[in-house]
Short mmCIF file of C-alpha atoms in Angstrom, two decimals:
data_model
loop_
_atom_site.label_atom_id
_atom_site.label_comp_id
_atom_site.label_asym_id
_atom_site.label_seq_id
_atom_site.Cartn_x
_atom_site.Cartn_y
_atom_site.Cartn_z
CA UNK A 1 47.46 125.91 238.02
CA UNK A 2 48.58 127.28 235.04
CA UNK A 3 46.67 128.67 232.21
CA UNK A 4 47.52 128.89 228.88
CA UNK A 5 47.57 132.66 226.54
CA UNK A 6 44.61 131.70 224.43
CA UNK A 7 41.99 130.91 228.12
CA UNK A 8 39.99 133.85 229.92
CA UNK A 9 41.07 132.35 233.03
CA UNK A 10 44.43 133.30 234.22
CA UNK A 11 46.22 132.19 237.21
CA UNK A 12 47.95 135.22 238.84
CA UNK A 13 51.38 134.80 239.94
CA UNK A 14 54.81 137.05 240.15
CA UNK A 15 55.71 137.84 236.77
CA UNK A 16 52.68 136.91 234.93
CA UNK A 17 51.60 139.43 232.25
CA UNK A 18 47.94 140.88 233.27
CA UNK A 19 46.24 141.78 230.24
CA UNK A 20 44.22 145.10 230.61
CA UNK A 21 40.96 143.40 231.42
CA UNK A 22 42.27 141.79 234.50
CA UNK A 23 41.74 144.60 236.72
CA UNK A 24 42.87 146.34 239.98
CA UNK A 25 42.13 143.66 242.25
CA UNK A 26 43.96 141.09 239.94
CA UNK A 27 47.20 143.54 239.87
CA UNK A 28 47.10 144.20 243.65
CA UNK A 29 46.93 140.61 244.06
CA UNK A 30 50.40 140.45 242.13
CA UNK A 31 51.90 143.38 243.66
CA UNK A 32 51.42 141.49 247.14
CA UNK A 33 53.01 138.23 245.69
CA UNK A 34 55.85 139.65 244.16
CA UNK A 35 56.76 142.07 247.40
CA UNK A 36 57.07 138.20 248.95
CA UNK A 37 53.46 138.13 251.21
CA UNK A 38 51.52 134.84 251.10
CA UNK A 39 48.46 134.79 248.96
CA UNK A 40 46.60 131.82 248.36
CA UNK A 41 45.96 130.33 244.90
CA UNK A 42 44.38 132.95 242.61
CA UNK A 43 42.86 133.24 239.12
CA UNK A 44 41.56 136.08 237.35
CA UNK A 45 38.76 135.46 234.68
CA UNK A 46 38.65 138.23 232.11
CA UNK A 47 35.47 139.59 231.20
CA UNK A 48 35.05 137.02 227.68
CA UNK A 49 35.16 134.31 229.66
CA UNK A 50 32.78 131.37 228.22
CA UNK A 51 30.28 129.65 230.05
CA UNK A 52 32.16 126.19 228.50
CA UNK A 53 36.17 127.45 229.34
CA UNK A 54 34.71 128.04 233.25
CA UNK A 55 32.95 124.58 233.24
CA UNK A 56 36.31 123.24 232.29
CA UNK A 57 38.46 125.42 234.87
CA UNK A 58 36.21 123.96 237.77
CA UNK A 59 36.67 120.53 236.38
CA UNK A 60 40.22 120.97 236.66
CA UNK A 61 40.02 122.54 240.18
CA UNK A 62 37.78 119.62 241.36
CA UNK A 63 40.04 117.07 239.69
CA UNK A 64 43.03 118.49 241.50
CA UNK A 65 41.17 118.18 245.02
CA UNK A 66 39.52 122.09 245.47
CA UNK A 67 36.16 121.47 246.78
CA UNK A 68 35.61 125.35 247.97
CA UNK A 69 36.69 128.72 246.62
CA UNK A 70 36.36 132.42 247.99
CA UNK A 71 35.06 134.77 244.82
CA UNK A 72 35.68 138.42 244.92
CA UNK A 73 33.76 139.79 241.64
CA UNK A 74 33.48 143.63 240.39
CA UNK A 75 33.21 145.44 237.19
CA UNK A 76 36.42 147.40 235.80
CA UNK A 77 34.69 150.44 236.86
CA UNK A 78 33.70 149.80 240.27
CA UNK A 79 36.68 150.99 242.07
CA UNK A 80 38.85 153.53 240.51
CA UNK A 81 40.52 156.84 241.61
CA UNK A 82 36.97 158.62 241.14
CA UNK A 83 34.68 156.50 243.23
CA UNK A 84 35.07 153.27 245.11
CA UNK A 85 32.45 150.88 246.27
CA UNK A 86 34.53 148.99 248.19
CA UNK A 87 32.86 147.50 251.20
CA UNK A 88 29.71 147.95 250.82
CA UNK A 89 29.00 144.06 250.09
CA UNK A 90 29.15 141.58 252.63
CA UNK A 91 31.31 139.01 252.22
CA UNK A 92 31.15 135.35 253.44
CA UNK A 93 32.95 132.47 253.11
#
């Protein structure tokens, strides 16, 4: 699924531009892609994000057949060069 300049939800993909607000996790993502490794489906949603542009983006993912996602959410600053909290959540799917 493509998304379009103007949305805060971006798919991410070889060759798509990440705008600074996308993140580590987003660009790592893309890094993987591009070096050829299978990822499944992924979208970014920047930090403006509206409540109404996310209602719409899991229309479209329901209309299209997705009935269950994996979410993976941090702040810019949680893991940089200075500090990481990286796996200190649990994570289930």
């Amino acid at each position: 699924m493509k998304a379009s300049a103007d949305e805060s939800v971006i798919v991410i993909g070889p060759g798509v531009e990440m705008p600074a607000g996308a993140g580590g996790k987003a660009l790592g993502l893309q890094r993987i892609m591009e070096a050829g490794l299978r990822v499944p489906d992924a979208w970014v949603v920047l930090p403006d994000a509206e409540d109404e542009e996310l209602l719409k983006f899991a229309a479209r993912l329901k209309a299209q057949g997705v009935r269950s996602l994996a979410v993976r959410s941090s702040a810019l600053e949680v893991d940089a060069q200075q500090f990481s909290f990286a796996g200190i959540h649990e994570t289930r799917l």
